[in-house]
Coordinates of C-alpha atoms in Angstrom, one line a residue:
Chain A
X1095 CA -0.2 0.1 0.1
X1096 CA 2.8 2.4 1.0
X1097 CA 4.6 1.2 -2.2
X1098 CA 1.5 1.8 -4.3
X1099 CA 1.1 5.2 -2.8
X1100 CA 4.6 6.2 -3.6
X1101 CA 4.3 4.8 -7.1
X1102 CA 1.3 7.0 -7.7
X1103 CA 3.1 10.1 -6.3
X1104 CA 6.2 9.6 -8.4
X1105 CA 4.5 9.0 -11.7
X1106 CA 3.0 12.3 -11.0
X1107 CA 6.0 13.9 -9.7
X1108 CA 5.5 17.7 -9.2
X1109 CA 2.0 17.6 -9.6
X1110 CA -0.9 17.2 -7.2
X1111 CA -2.7 14.0 -6.7
X1112 CA -5.9 14.3 -4.8
X1113 CA -6.9 12.2 -1.8
X1114 CA -10.0 11.1 -3.7
X1115 CA -7.9 9.7 -6.6
X1116 CA -5.6 7.9 -4.4
X1117 CA -8.4 6.5 -2.3
X1118 CA -10.1 5.4 -5.3
X1119 CA -7.1 3.7 -7.0
X1120 CA -5.7 2.1 -3.9
X1121 CA -9.2 1.4 -2.2
X1122 CA -8.4 2.8 1.2
X1123 CA -9.5 5.4 3.6
X1124 CA -8.2 9.1 4.0
X1125 CA -6.9 8.1 7.3
X1126 CA -5.0 5.3 5.7
X1127 CA -3.5 7.6 3.1
X1128 CA -2.6 10.1 5.7
X1129 CA -0.7 7.4 7.9
X1130 CA 1.3 6.4 4.9
X1131 CA 2.1 9.9 3.9
X1132 CA 3.5 10.4 7.4
X1133 CA 5.6 7.4 7.2
X1134 CA 7.0 8.4 3.8
X1135 CA 7.8 12.0 5.2
X1136 CA 9.6 10.3 8.2
X1137 CA 11.6 8.3 5.8
X1138 CA 12.8 11.5 4.0
X1139 CA 10.2 12.1 1.3
X1140 CA 9.3 15.7 0.9
X1141 CA 5.6 15.7 0.3
X1142 CA 3.6 18.8 0.1
X1143 CA -0.2 18.6 1.3
X1144 CA -2.6 21.1 0.2
X1145 CA -6.2 21.4 0.9
X1146 CA -8.6 20.6 -2.0
X1147 CA -5.6 19.9 -4.2
X1148 CA -4.1 16.9 -2.6
X1149 CA -0.5 15.6 -2.3
X1150 CA 2.6 16.5 -4.3
X1151 CA 5.9 14.8 -4.1
X1152 CA 8.8 17.3 -4.2
X1153 CA 11.9 15.3 -3.6
X1154 CA 12.8 11.7 -2.7
X1155 CA 15.8 10.7 -0.4
X1156 CA 18.4 8.3 -1.5
X1157 CA 17.1 5.2 0.0
X1158 CA 17.4 1.4 -1.0
X1159 CA 14.0 0.3 0.4
X1160 CA 11.7 -2.0 -1.4
X1161 CA 9.4 0.8 -2.2
X1162 CA 12.0 3.2 -3.5
X1163 CA 13.8 0.3 -5.5
X1164 CA 10.6 -0.8 -6.9
X1165 CA 10.1 2.5 -8.7
X1166 CA 13.2 1.6 -11.0
X1167 CA 13.0 -2.1 -11.2
X1168 CA 10.9 -2.1 -14.7
X1169 CA 9.5 -4.9 -16.5
X1170 CA 11.9 -7.6 -15.5
X1171 CA 11.7 -10.4 -12.8
X1172 CA 15.1 -9.6 -11.2
X1173 CA 14.3 -7.5 -8.1
X1174 CA 10.7 -8.2 -7.8
X1175 CA 11.4 -9.7 -4.7
X1176 CA 13.1 -7.6 -2.2
X1177 CA 14.4 -8.2 1.2
X1178 CA 15.6 -5.3 2.8
X1179 CA 17.4 -4.8 6.1
X1180 CA 18.8 -1.4 7.3
X1181 CA 21.8 -3.2 8.8
X1182 CA 23.3 -6.4 8.4
X1183 CA 26.4 -8.5 8.7
X1184 CA 26.4 -9.4 5.2
X1185 CA 23.7 -9.7 2.5
X1186 CA 25.3 -12.7 1.1
X1187 CA 24.7 -14.7 4.3
X1188 CA 20.8 -13.6 4.2
X1189 CA 20.8 -14.6 0.5
X1190 CA 22.2 -18.0 1.0
X1191 CA 19.7 -18.9 3.6
X1192 CA 16.9 -17.7 1.3
X1193 CA 18.4 -19.8 -1.4
X1194 CA 18.6 -22.7 0.7
X1195 CA 14.7 -22.0 1.6
X1196 CA 13.9 -22.2 -2.2
X1197 CA 13.8 -18.5 -2.9
X1198 CA 12.9 -17.8 -6.7
X1199 CA 15.4 -16.6 -9.3
X1200 CA 15.9 -12.8 -9.1
X1201 CA 15.1 -12.3 -5.5
X1202 CA 17.6 -9.7 -4.0
X1203 CA 18.7 -8.8 -0.6
X1204 CA 19.5 -5.1 0.0
X1205 CA 21.1 -3.4 3.1
X1206 CA 21.8 0.3 3.8
X1207 CA 25.0 -0.9 5.7
X1208 CA 26.8 -4.2 6.1
X1209 CA 28.8 -4.8 9.3
X1210 CA 30.7 -7.6 8.0
X1211 CA 30.8 -7.2 4.2
X1212 CA 32.9 -9.7 2.5
X1213 CA 34.7 -9.5 -1.0
X1214 CA 36.4 -12.3 -2.8
X1215 CA 38.2 -15.0 -0.8
X1216 CA 37.0 -14.0 2.5
X1217 CA 38.3 -10.7 2.4
X1218 CA 36.5 -7.5 4.1
X1219 CA 34.6 -4.9 2.1
X1220 CA 33.9 -1.6 3.7
X1221 CA 30.0 -1.1 3.5
X1222 CA 29.2 2.1 5.5
X1223 CA 25.6 3.2 6.0
X1224 CA 23.7 5.2 3.4
X1225 CA 26.8 5.5 0.7
X1226 CA 26.8 2.4 -1.4
X1227 CA 24.9 -0.6 -2.9
X1228 CA 25.2 -3.8 -1.0
X1229 CA 23.3 -6.2 -2.7
X1230 CA 22.9 -10.0 -3.1
X1231 CA 20.9 -11.4 -6.2
X1232 CA 19.7 -15.1 -6.4
X1233 CA 20.1 -16.7 -9.8
X1234 CA 19.4 -20.3 -10.6
X1235 CA 21.1 -20.9 -13.9
X1236 CA 20.8 -24.3 -15.6
X1237 CA 24.2 -24.4 -16.6
X1238 CA 27.1 -26.9 -16.0
X1239 CA 29.3 -26.1 -13.0
X1240 CA 32.3 -25.6 -15.3
X1241 CA 30.7 -22.6 -16.6
X1242 CA 29.7 -20.9 -13.3
X1243 CA 32.9 -18.6 -13.7
X1244 CA 31.2 -17.1 -17.0
X1245 CA 28.6 -15.6 -14.7
X1246 CA 31.0 -13.4 -12.8
X1247 CA 32.2 -12.0 -16.1
X1248 CA 28.7 -11.4 -17.2
X1249 CA 27.8 -9.6 -14.1
X1250 CA 30.9 -7.4 -14.5
X1251 CA 29.7 -6.5 -18.0
X1252 CA 26.1 -6.0 -16.8
X1253 CA 27.4 -3.6 -13.8
X1254 CA 29.8 -1.7 -16.1
X1255 CA 27.2 -1.1 -18.5
X1256 CA 24.7 0.2 -15.8
X1257 CA 27.3 2.5 -14.4
X1258 CA 27.9 4.0 -17.8
X1259 CA 24.0 4.4 -18.3
X1260 CA 23.4 6.2 -15.3
X1261 CA 26.6 8.3 -14.8
X1262 CA 28.1 8.3 -18.4
X1263 CA 31.6 7.2 -16.8
X1264 CA 33.4 4.1 -18.2
X1265 CA 34.2 1.4 -15.6
X1266 CA 36.7 -0.9 -16.8
X1267 CA 36.7 -4.6 -15.6
X1268 CA 39.9 -5.9 -13.9
X1269 CA 39.8 -9.8 -14.1
X1270 CA 37.9 -11.4 -12.7
X1271 CA 35.6 -9.3 -10.7
X1272 CA 36.6 -5.7 -9.8
X1273 CA 35.3 -2.6 -11.7
X1274 CA 37.8 0.4 -11.8
X1275 CA 37.2 4.1 -12.8
X1276 CA 40.4 5.9 -13.4
X1277 CA 42.4 2.7 -12.1
X1278 CA 40.5 2.8 -8.8
X1279 CA 38.0 0.2 -7.6
X1280 CA 34.5 1.4 -7.5
X1281 CA 32.7 -2.0 -7.4
X1282 CA 33.4 -5.6 -6.8
X1283 CA 31.3 -8.8 -7.4
X1284 CA 31.4 -11.9 -5.5
X1285 CA 29.9 -14.8 -7.1
X1286 CA 29.0 -17.8 -4.9
X1287 CA 27.4 -21.1 -5.4
X1288 CA 25.2 -23.7 -3.9
X1289 CA 25.9 -26.7 -6.2
X1290 CA 26.4 -30.5 -6.9
X1291 CA 29.4 -31.5 -8.9
X1292 CA 27.0 -31.7 -11.9
X1293 CA 24.2 -29.1 -11.3
X1294 CA 23.9 -25.7 -9.7
X1295 CA 21.3 -25.4 -7.3
X1296 CA 21.7 -21.5 -7.0
X1297 CA 24.3 -18.8 -7.7
X1298 CA 24.5 -15.9 -5.2
X1299 CA 25.9 -12.7 -6.7
X1300 CA 27.0 -10.3 -4.3
X1301 CA 27.7 -6.8 -5.7
X1302 CA 29.2 -4.0 -3.6
X1303 CA 29.3 -0.4 -5.1
X1304 CA 30.8 2.8 -4.0
X1305 CA 28.2 5.3 -4.9
X1306 CA 28.0 8.4 -2.7
X1307 CA 31.1 8.0 -0.6
X1308 CA 33.3 11.2 -0.5
X1309 CA 37.0 10.7 -0.2
X1310 CA 36.9 11.3 3.6
X1311 CA 34.8 8.2 4.0
X1312 CA 37.5 5.8 2.8
X1313 CA 39.9 4.4 5.5
X1314 CA 43.7 5.2 5.2
X1315 CA 44.2 1.6 3.8
X1316 CA 42.0 1.8 0.9
X1317 CA 41.9 5.5 0.0
X1318 CA 44.4 5.2 -2.9
X1319 CA 43.0 2.3 -4.5
X1320 CA 39.0 2.9 -4.0
X1321 CA 36.7 5.5 -5.4
X1322 CA 33.1 6.1 -5.6
X1323 CA 30.8 7.2 -8.4
X1324 CA 30.0 10.5 -6.5
X1325 CA 33.8 11.4 -6.5
X1326 CA 34.3 10.3 -10.1
X1327 CA 31.2 12.0 -11.4
X1328 CA 31.3 14.9 -9.0
X1329 CA 27.6 14.6 -7.9
X1330 CA 25.5 12.3 -5.9
X1331 CA 23.7 9.6 -7.4
X1332 CA 20.4 7.8 -6.6
X1333 CA 21.3 4.4 -5.5
X1334 CA 17.9 2.8 -6.2
X1335 CA 18.1 4.2 -9.7
X1336 CA 21.4 2.3 -10.3
X1337 CA 20.1 -0.8 -8.7
X1338 CA 17.3 -0.8 -11.1
X1339 CA 19.6 -0.3 -14.1
X1340 CA 22.0 -2.9 -12.9
X1341 CA 19.4 -5.5 -12.4
X1342 CA 17.9 -4.7 -15.7
X1343 CA 21.2 -5.0 -17.4
X1344 CA 22.0 -8.4 -15.6
X1345 CA 18.7 -9.7 -16.7
X1346 CA 19.1 -8.8 -20.3
X1347 CA 22.7 -10.3 -20.6
X1348 CA 21.7 -13.4 -18.8
X1349 CA 18.7 -14.1 -21.1
X1350 CA 21.1 -13.6 -24.0
X1351 CA 23.7 -15.8 -22.3
X1352 CA 21.2 -18.6 -21.7
X1353 CA 20.0 -18.7 -25.3
X1354 CA 23.1 -17.9 -27.1
X1355 CA 25.9 -18.9 -24.9
X1356 CA 29.0 -17.1 -23.8
X1357 CA 30.3 -15.5 -27.1
X1358 CA 28.7 -12.4 -26.9
X1359 CA 29.4 -11.8 -23.2
X1360 CA 32.9 -12.5 -24.1
X1361 CA 33.0 -10.0 -26.7
X1362 CA 31.5 -7.4 -24.4
X1363 CA 33.8 -8.4 -21.6
X1364 CA 37.0 -8.0 -23.8
X1365 CA 35.9 -4.6 -24.9
X1366 CA 35.7 -3.5 -21.3
X1367 CA 38.7 -5.4 -20.0
X1368 CA 41.3 -3.3 -18.1
X1369 CA 44.1 -5.8 -18.2
X1370 CA 43.9 -7.3 -21.7
X1371 CA 47.3 -6.8 -23.8
X1372 CA 48.8 -5.2 -20.7
X1373 CA 51.9 -6.8 -18.8
X1374 CA 50.3 -8.0 -15.5
X1375 CA 51.2 -10.3 -12.4
X1376 CA 48.9 -12.9 -11.5
X1377 CA 49.4 -13.7 -7.9
X1378 CA 47.9 -16.9 -6.3
X1379 CA 48.7 -19.3 -3.3
X1380 CA 50.8 -21.4 -5.7
X1381 CA 53.1 -18.5 -6.8
X1382 CA 53.1 -15.7 -9.2
X1383 CA 53.5 -15.4 -12.9
X1384 CA 54.1 -12.3 -14.9
X1385 CA 53.3 -11.7 -18.5
X1386 CA 51.0 -10.4 -21.1
X1387 CA 47.1 -11.0 -20.4
X1388 CA 46.0 -12.5 -23.8
X1389 CA 42.1 -12.9 -23.3
X1390 CA 39.8 -15.2 -21.7
X1391 CA 38.9 -18.6 -22.7
X1392 CA 35.1 -19.9 -23.2
X1393 CA 35.3 -21.0 -19.6
X1394 CA 36.2 -17.6 -18.1
X1395 CA 40.0 -18.7 -17.4
X1396 CA 42.5 -15.7 -18.1
X1397 CA 45.3 -16.6 -20.4
X1398 CA 48.6 -15.2 -19.9
X1399 CA 51.7 -15.4 -21.8
X1400 CA 54.9 -15.2 -19.9
X1401 CA 58.3 -14.2 -21.0
X1402 CA 59.3 -17.5 -22.6
X1403 CA 56.1 -17.4 -24.7
X1404 CA 54.5 -20.3 -22.5
X1405 CA 50.8 -19.7 -22.2
X1406 CA 49.4 -20.1 -18.6
X1407 CA 45.8 -20.5 -17.6
X1408 CA 44.8 -18.6 -14.7
X1409 CA 41.7 -19.8 -12.7
X1410 CA 42.1 -17.8 -9.6
X1411 CA 44.7 -15.2 -8.8
X1412 CA 45.1 -11.5 -7.8
X1413 CA 46.0 -9.3 -10.7
X1414 CA 48.6 -6.5 -10.3
X1415 CA 50.3 -4.1 -12.8
X1416 CA 53.9 -4.0 -12.2
X1417 CA 55.1 -0.4 -12.3
X1418 CA 57.1 0.2 -15.6
Chain B
X1106 CA 37.8 -42.9 27.6
X1107 CA 35.1 -45.3 26.3
X1108 CA 36.8 -45.2 23.1
X1109 CA 40.3 -45.9 24.6
X1110 CA 38.9 -48.8 26.6
X1111 CA 37.2 -50.3 23.4
X1112 CA 40.5 -49.8 21.6
X1113 CA 42.3 -51.9 24.4
X1114 CA 39.8 -54.5 24.5
X1115 CA 39.7 -54.8 20.7
X1116 CA 43.6 -54.9 20.4
X1117 CA 43.3 -57.8 22.9
X1118 CA 40.3 -59.4 21.3
X1119 CA 39.8 -62.8 22.7
X1120 CA 42.0 -62.4 25.7
X1121 CA 41.5 -60.9 29.0
X1122 CA 42.8 -57.4 30.0
X1123 CA 43.0 -57.0 33.9
X1124 CA 41.2 -54.1 35.6
X1125 CA 44.7 -53.0 36.8
X1126 CA 46.1 -52.8 33.3
X1127 CA 43.1 -50.7 32.0
X1128 CA 43.2 -48.5 35.2
X1129 CA 46.8 -47.8 34.7
X1130 CA 46.7 -47.2 31.0
X1131 CA 43.6 -45.1 31.1
X1132 CA 44.6 -43.6 34.5
X1133 CA 41.0 -44.1 35.8
X1134 CA 39.2 -45.9 38.8
X1135 CA 37.7 -49.3 38.8
X1136 CA 34.4 -47.8 39.0
X1137 CA 34.8 -45.8 35.9
X1138 CA 35.9 -48.7 34.1
X1139 CA 32.8 -50.6 35.2
X1140 CA 30.8 -47.8 34.2
X1141 CA 32.0 -47.8 30.6
X1142 CA 31.9 -51.6 30.3
X1143 CA 28.1 -51.4 31.1
X1144 CA 27.8 -48.8 28.6
X1145 CA 29.5 -50.7 26.1
X1146 CA 27.4 -53.7 26.7
X1147 CA 24.4 -51.7 26.5
X1148 CA 25.4 -50.6 23.1
X1149 CA 25.7 -54.4 22.1
X1150 CA 29.2 -55.3 22.7
X1151 CA 29.6 -58.8 24.4
X1152 CA 32.1 -58.6 27.2
X1153 CA 33.2 -61.2 29.5
X1154 CA 34.1 -60.1 33.1
X1155 CA 35.9 -62.7 35.3
X1156 CA 37.2 -61.9 38.8
X1157 CA 41.0 -61.8 39.0
X1158 CA 41.4 -62.1 35.2
X1159 CA 39.6 -59.1 34.1
X1160 CA 37.5 -58.2 30.8
X1161 CA 37.4 -60.0 27.5
X1162 CA 35.7 -58.9 24.4
X1163 CA 33.7 -61.6 22.8
X1164 CA 31.8 -60.0 20.0
X1165 CA 31.0 -56.4 18.7
X1166 CA 28.0 -55.1 17.3
X1167 CA 27.7 -53.3 13.7
X1168 CA 27.8 -49.9 14.9
X1169 CA 28.8 -46.8 13.2
X1170 CA 29.5 -44.9 16.5
X1171 CA 32.6 -42.9 16.8
X1172 CA 34.4 -45.3 19.1
X1173 CA 33.6 -48.3 16.7
X1174 CA 34.7 -46.5 13.5
X1175 CA 37.8 -45.0 15.1
X1176 CA 39.0 -48.9 15.4
X1177 CA 39.1 -48.9 11.7
X1178 CA 40.3 -45.4 10.6
X1179 CA 44.1 -46.1 10.7
X1180 CA 46.8 -43.4 10.1
X1181 CA 45.2 -41.0 7.9
X1182 CA 43.5 -37.7 8.9
X1183 CA 40.1 -38.5 7.1
X1184 CA 37.6 -39.6 9.8
X1185 CA 39.6 -38.4 12.7
X1186 CA 36.8 -36.0 13.5
X1187 CA 33.4 -37.7 13.5
X1188 CA 30.0 -36.3 14.2
X1189 CA 27.6 -39.3 15.0
X1190 CA 23.8 -39.0 15.3
X1191 CA 21.6 -42.1 15.6
X1192 CA 19.0 -40.5 13.4
X1193 CA 19.1 -37.3 11.4
X1194 CA 17.2 -35.9 8.3
X1195 CA 20.4 -35.9 6.3
X1196 CA 24.1 -36.1 6.9
X1197 CA 24.7 -33.4 4.2
X1198 CA 22.9 -30.9 6.0
X1199 CA 25.0 -31.4 9.2
X1200 CA 28.1 -31.4 7.2
X1201 CA 27.2 -28.3 5.3
X1202 CA 26.7 -26.5 8.6
X1203 CA 30.0 -27.8 9.9
X1204 CA 31.7 -26.7 6.8
X1205 CA 30.2 -23.1 7.2
X1206 CA 31.5 -23.1 10.7
X1207 CA 34.9 -24.0 9.5
X1208 CA 35.3 -27.7 10.3
X1209 CA 38.7 -29.3 9.1
X1210 CA 39.1 -31.4 6.0
X1211 CA 38.7 -35.0 6.9
X1212 CA 35.7 -34.5 9.2
X1213 CA 32.8 -36.9 8.8
X1214 CA 29.2 -37.0 9.6
X1215 CA 27.8 -40.4 10.2
X1216 CA 24.2 -41.4 11.1
X1217 CA 22.7 -45.0 11.8
X1218 CA 19.4 -43.8 10.0
X1219 CA 18.5 -40.8 7.6
X1220 CA 14.8 -39.7 7.4
X1221 CA 15.2 -37.4 4.6
X1222 CA 18.4 -38.9 2.8
X1223 CA 19.1 -37.3 -0.7
X1224 CA 20.8 -38.5 -3.7
X1225 CA 21.8 -36.5 -6.8
X1226 CA 19.6 -33.8 -8.1
X1227 CA 17.5 -33.7 -4.8
X1228 CA 16.1 -37.2 -5.0
X1229 CA 15.3 -39.3 -2.1
X1230 CA 17.7 -42.0 -0.8
X1231 CA 16.3 -44.8 1.5
X1232 CA 18.4 -44.7 4.6
X1233 CA 16.9 -47.1 6.9
X1234 CA 18.3 -47.6 10.5
X1235 CA 21.3 -50.0 11.0
X1236 CA 21.8 -51.4 7.7
X1237 CA 24.0 -49.1 5.7
X1238 CA 26.6 -46.3 5.6
X1239 CA 25.1 -42.7 5.5
X1240 CA 28.1 -40.7 5.6
X1241 CA 29.2 -37.2 4.8
X1242 CA 32.8 -36.1 4.4
X1243 CA 34.2 -32.5 4.2
X1244 CA 37.1 -31.7 1.9
X1245 CA 38.8 -28.5 1.2
X1246 CA 40.7 -29.0 -2.1
X1247 CA 42.6 -26.1 -3.5
X1248 CA 41.3 -26.9 -7.0
X1249 CA 39.4 -24.8 -9.4
X1250 CA 35.7 -24.9 -9.6
X1251 CA 35.9 -26.4 -13.2
X1252 CA 37.7 -29.3 -11.8
X1253 CA 35.2 -30.3 -9.0
X1254 CA 33.6 -32.9 -11.1
X1255 CA 36.6 -34.9 -11.1
X1256 CA 36.3 -35.4 -7.3
X1257 CA 33.0 -37.3 -7.8
X1258 CA 34.9 -39.6 -10.1
X1259 CA 37.9 -40.0 -7.6
X1260 CA 35.4 -40.7 -4.8
X1261 CA 33.6 -43.4 -7.0
X1262 CA 36.9 -45.1 -7.6
X1263 CA 37.7 -45.2 -4.1
X1264 CA 34.5 -46.5 -2.8
X1265 CA 34.6 -49.2 -5.5
X1266 CA 38.3 -50.2 -4.6
X1267 CA 37.2 -50.4 -0.8
X1268 CA 34.1 -52.4 -1.4
X1269 CA 36.4 -54.9 -3.5
X1270 CA 38.9 -55.0 -0.6
X1271 CA 36.3 -55.7 2.2
X1272 CA 33.9 -58.0 0.4
X1273 CA 36.1 -59.2 -2.8
X1274 CA 33.1 -58.2 -4.9
X1275 CA 33.8 -55.9 -7.9
X1276 CA 31.5 -52.9 -8.1
X1277 CA 31.3 -51.2 -11.4
X1278 CA 31.0 -47.3 -11.7
X1279 CA 28.1 -46.0 -13.7
X1280 CA 29.0 -42.3 -14.8
X1281 CA 28.8 -40.0 -12.9
X1282 CA 28.2 -41.5 -9.3
X1283 CA 26.6 -44.8 -8.9
X1284 CA 28.4 -48.1 -7.9
X1285 CA 26.6 -51.1 -9.3
X1286 CA 27.0 -54.8 -8.6
X1287 CA 25.5 -57.2 -11.1
X1288 CA 23.9 -54.1 -12.7
X1289 CA 22.1 -53.0 -9.5
X1290 CA 22.8 -50.0 -7.4
X1291 CA 24.7 -50.5 -4.1
X1292 CA 26.2 -47.0 -3.5
X1293 CA 25.4 -43.5 -4.6
X1294 CA 27.9 -40.5 -4.4
X1295 CA 26.7 -36.9 -4.0
X1296 CA 29.4 -34.2 -4.1
X1297 CA 28.2 -30.7 -3.1
X1298 CA 30.0 -27.6 -3.0
X1299 CA 30.2 -24.4 -1.2
X1300 CA 32.3 -22.2 -3.4
X1301 CA 33.0 -18.8 -5.0
X1302 CA 33.4 -18.7 -8.8
X1303 CA 36.9 -19.0 -8.5
X1304 CA 37.7 -21.0 -5.4
X1305 CA 36.0 -23.6 -3.6
X1306 CA 35.3 -23.2 0.1
X1307 CA 34.5 -26.9 0.7
X1308 CA 33.2 -30.0 -0.8
X1309 CA 30.6 -32.1 0.9
X1310 CA 30.8 -35.6 -0.3
X1311 CA 27.8 -37.8 0.5
X1312 CA 28.3 -41.3 0.3
X1313 CA 25.2 -43.9 0.8
X1314 CA 25.8 -47.4 0.7
X1315 CA 23.6 -50.4 1.3
X1316 CA 25.5 -52.8 3.2
X1317 CA 23.5 -55.0 5.3
X1318 CA 20.0 -54.8 4.0
X1319 CA 18.1 -57.9 2.8
X1320 CA 16.0 -57.8 -0.2
X1321 CA 12.8 -57.4 2.0
X1322 CA 14.2 -54.1 3.3
X1323 CA 13.9 -52.4 -0.2
X1324 CA 10.7 -50.8 -1.2
X1325 CA 8.7 -52.0 -4.2
X1326 CA 9.9 -49.1 -6.4
X1327 CA 13.7 -49.9 -5.9
X1328 CA 13.8 -53.7 -5.4
X1329 CA 14.7 -54.5 -8.9
X1330 CA 17.3 -51.9 -9.3
X1331 CA 18.9 -51.8 -5.7
X1332 CA 20.9 -54.3 -4.0
X1333 CA 23.3 -54.6 -0.9
X1334 CA 26.7 -56.0 -0.1
X1335 CA 25.2 -58.7 2.1
X1336 CA 22.7 -59.7 -0.6
X1337 CA 25.6 -59.9 -3.1
X1338 CA 28.1 -61.4 -0.8
X1339 CA 25.8 -63.7 1.0
X1340 CA 27.0 -62.4 4.5
X1341 CA 26.8 -59.6 6.8
X1342 CA 29.6 -56.9 6.9
X1343 CA 30.8 -54.4 9.4
X1344 CA 29.9 -51.2 8.4
X1345 CA 32.6 -49.5 10.4
X1346 CA 35.3 -51.5 8.6
X1347 CA 34.0 -50.5 5.3
X1348 CA 33.9 -47.1 6.4
X1349 CA 37.4 -47.1 7.6
X1350 CA 38.5 -48.5 4.2
X1351 CA 36.6 -46.0 2.2
X1352 CA 38.3 -43.1 4.0
X1353 CA 41.5 -44.7 3.8
X1354 CA 40.9 -45.2 -0.2
X1355 CA 39.8 -41.7 -0.6
X1356 CA 42.6 -40.1 1.2
X1357 CA 45.1 -42.1 -0.8
X1358 CA 43.7 -41.1 -4.0
X1359 CA 43.1 -37.7 -3.0
X1360 CA 46.8 -37.2 -2.1
X1361 CA 47.8 -38.7 -5.5
X1362 CA 45.3 -36.3 -7.1
X1363 CA 46.6 -33.3 -5.7
X1364 CA 50.1 -34.2 -6.3
X1365 CA 50.0 -35.7 -9.8
X1366 CA 46.6 -34.5 -11.2
X1367 CA 43.6 -36.4 -12.6
X1368 CA 45.5 -38.7 -15.2
X1369 CA 45.9 -41.8 -12.7
X1370 CA 42.3 -41.1 -11.4
X1371 CA 41.0 -41.1 -14.9
X1372 CA 42.6 -44.5 -15.7
X1373 CA 41.3 -46.1 -12.8
X1374 CA 37.9 -44.9 -13.4
X1375 CA 38.0 -46.0 -16.8
X1376 CA 39.0 -49.5 -15.8
X1377 CA 35.9 -49.6 -13.4
X1378 CA 33.5 -48.0 -15.5
X1379 CA 30.4 -49.9 -16.2
X1380 CA 29.1 -47.8 -19.3
X1381 CA 32.2 -47.2 -21.3
X1382 CA 32.0 -48.6 -24.8
X1383 CA 28.5 -49.5 -24.5
X1384 CA 25.3 -48.2 -26.1
X1385 CA 23.7 -45.8 -23.8
X1386 CA 21.0 -43.0 -23.5
X1387 CA 21.7 -39.8 -21.7
X1388 CA 18.6 -38.1 -20.5
X1389 CA 18.6 -34.6 -19.3
X1390 CA 16.4 -31.7 -18.9
X1391 CA 17.2 -30.7 -22.3
X1392 CA 16.5 -34.0 -24.0
X1393 CA 18.2 -37.3 -24.5
X1394 CA 21.0 -38.8 -26.7
X1395 CA 21.6 -42.2 -27.5
X1396 CA 25.0 -43.3 -28.5
X1397 CA 28.2 -45.0 -27.7
X1398 CA 30.0 -43.9 -24.4
X1399 CA 33.6 -43.0 -25.4
X1400 CA 35.3 -41.9 -22.4
X1401 CA 35.5 -39.1 -20.0
X1402 CA 37.6 -35.9 -20.5
X1403 CA 40.0 -34.4 -18.1
X1404 CA 37.3 -32.3 -16.6
X1405 CA 35.1 -35.3 -16.0
X1406 CA 32.7 -34.7 -18.9
X1407 CA 31.1 -37.9 -20.7
X1408 CA 31.7 -38.0 -24.4
X1409 CA 28.9 -39.8 -26.2
X1410 CA 29.2 -40.5 -30.1
X1411 CA 25.8 -40.5 -31.7
X1412 CA 24.8 -42.4 -34.6
X1413 CA 25.8 -39.6 -37.0
X1414 CA 29.2 -39.8 -35.5
X1415 CA 28.7 -36.5 -33.5
X1416 CA 30.5 -36.5 -30.2
X1417 CA 28.4 -34.8 -27.6
X1418 CA 29.9 -33.5 -24.2
X1419 CA 27.6 -34.6 -21.3
X1420 CA 28.0 -32.5 -18.3
X1421 CA 25.0 -33.7 -16.4
X1422 CA 22.4 -36.6 -17.4
X1423 CA 20.9 -39.8 -16.2
X1424 CA 22.4 -42.8 -17.8
X1425 CA 20.1 -45.5 -19.3
X1426 CA 20.9 -48.7 -21.0
X1427 CA 18.3 -49.2 -23.8
X1428 CA 17.3 -52.9 -24.0
X1429 CA 18.9 -54.5 -27.1

């Protein structure tokens, strides 16, 4: 009901909607409307109320609540089911639990703040309140396990496209799962699986994105390697709008992927890849290899040609760019 | 303490061990010994007690309790940590939880009975009390996700070898995860993962094995396709002994695999494969293909040559043998 009311006000943004119209469309009493208007105002929506004219939405806050996000999720099925928590340890944990309980593909978990946000390989991810997108998406692709790494690449392309669409800024992909603007990390993707050896039960995609942080928000440790959309674009952005765009891009690419395979995704990925053709060092538990990044295979494996011309298949590593 | 007492009695099976010896070695009172002897007797161990001579183990029951299983786990690290429950829904569920909590590689979960035992693709697995092995093993291999299906094949080889060692009966492997004796299923392997797209957190291997069921134990539905070691070998077997052998074979092959890769495992698998060279039908959600099973790839994918000479890569399917 609150969501439907917000939709009506938003569709008519800047114009008055009468209490009668609302009451007719949503089939509720004037008192109920007033109660929800108050709640929306308490959440930060600025709504003008004028006798005999009705209600008018003036400005909306930068929220990632289901009612705000649902304004931007469009026609697709991704993001139709939203679990929102003001503060959580990690949206991934909640999404894993929902997936085990059978949650549908496209279900998302959003939080305003994560107290124990995780990146790849169990690393910490700073997720302060009200500044970024901390989201987990449940997918249930009918693909073999061997192809799961392709999804990370697909998501990276989708997030990069969404950023470009909303902000006009190009975000390059650093294999396998980072998005960089001007060489600094703006977003990270964590793809986790619940699977059998020959079938995937669910893929839990975690997307962390720095949106409205200012430089002062970043800790000493990461200030030189992290950035936000607001820093790069020199203006704040609506997180809900970006979430809507991200989900829509993921869903589009995902359908193309399920129908036509990895080829198109691979081309899109390579066009946005930061490291291809560059001299890089791939560092992993088993050692490090320096060479030229040649491309990715159809299974999402990075190919690296070392100084002896030997091509190495990199399944998992951290990529570094040696200083020249 | 009970475990140590059982070890002493078992090492000296058929001979008396004096109360003094036990009390010295285990550093406990005569009363404590008596209490544990009573407990062991209640569990089904037949222990003779003769004044001035001590205690003598006559026979032991077919149990899968930690104290009984630990008699057979030998030198390796697999099975050193055992969680045992008389009755559970599924040992996989418990093992998944333990893995999330950080349980070490080699930890096993055993149950005497499963009320909701699962096979591949969410199928039910009959796991009645006291008759079979219902076990989950936690592994933490440092291998890429793409190679996880190799582990299913490794486990199948290990279980087949263990069965042969204990019973002398050959169990053939039906791709990907069934063990057959005389064409009937005696054991199934379920390999589940907790993983990121580029690193495996844990592999939870479920092993179900029909050991001492008689024909009357099987339901109508499966009586023509299932069998047990007791039916095939015409005698009962000690489940704990088989568990010990299975764990020891898995651990041996696993170390060989981590050091030397999949080649040896592949050869062993092919030598035991039931379906290779045969005309089979691979049935999956996306349809079914009939042809000759040519072999497996280095990634555990089954290669099937259809009647037009086209070779198909089968990632996940049910294999059927068309009647001639």
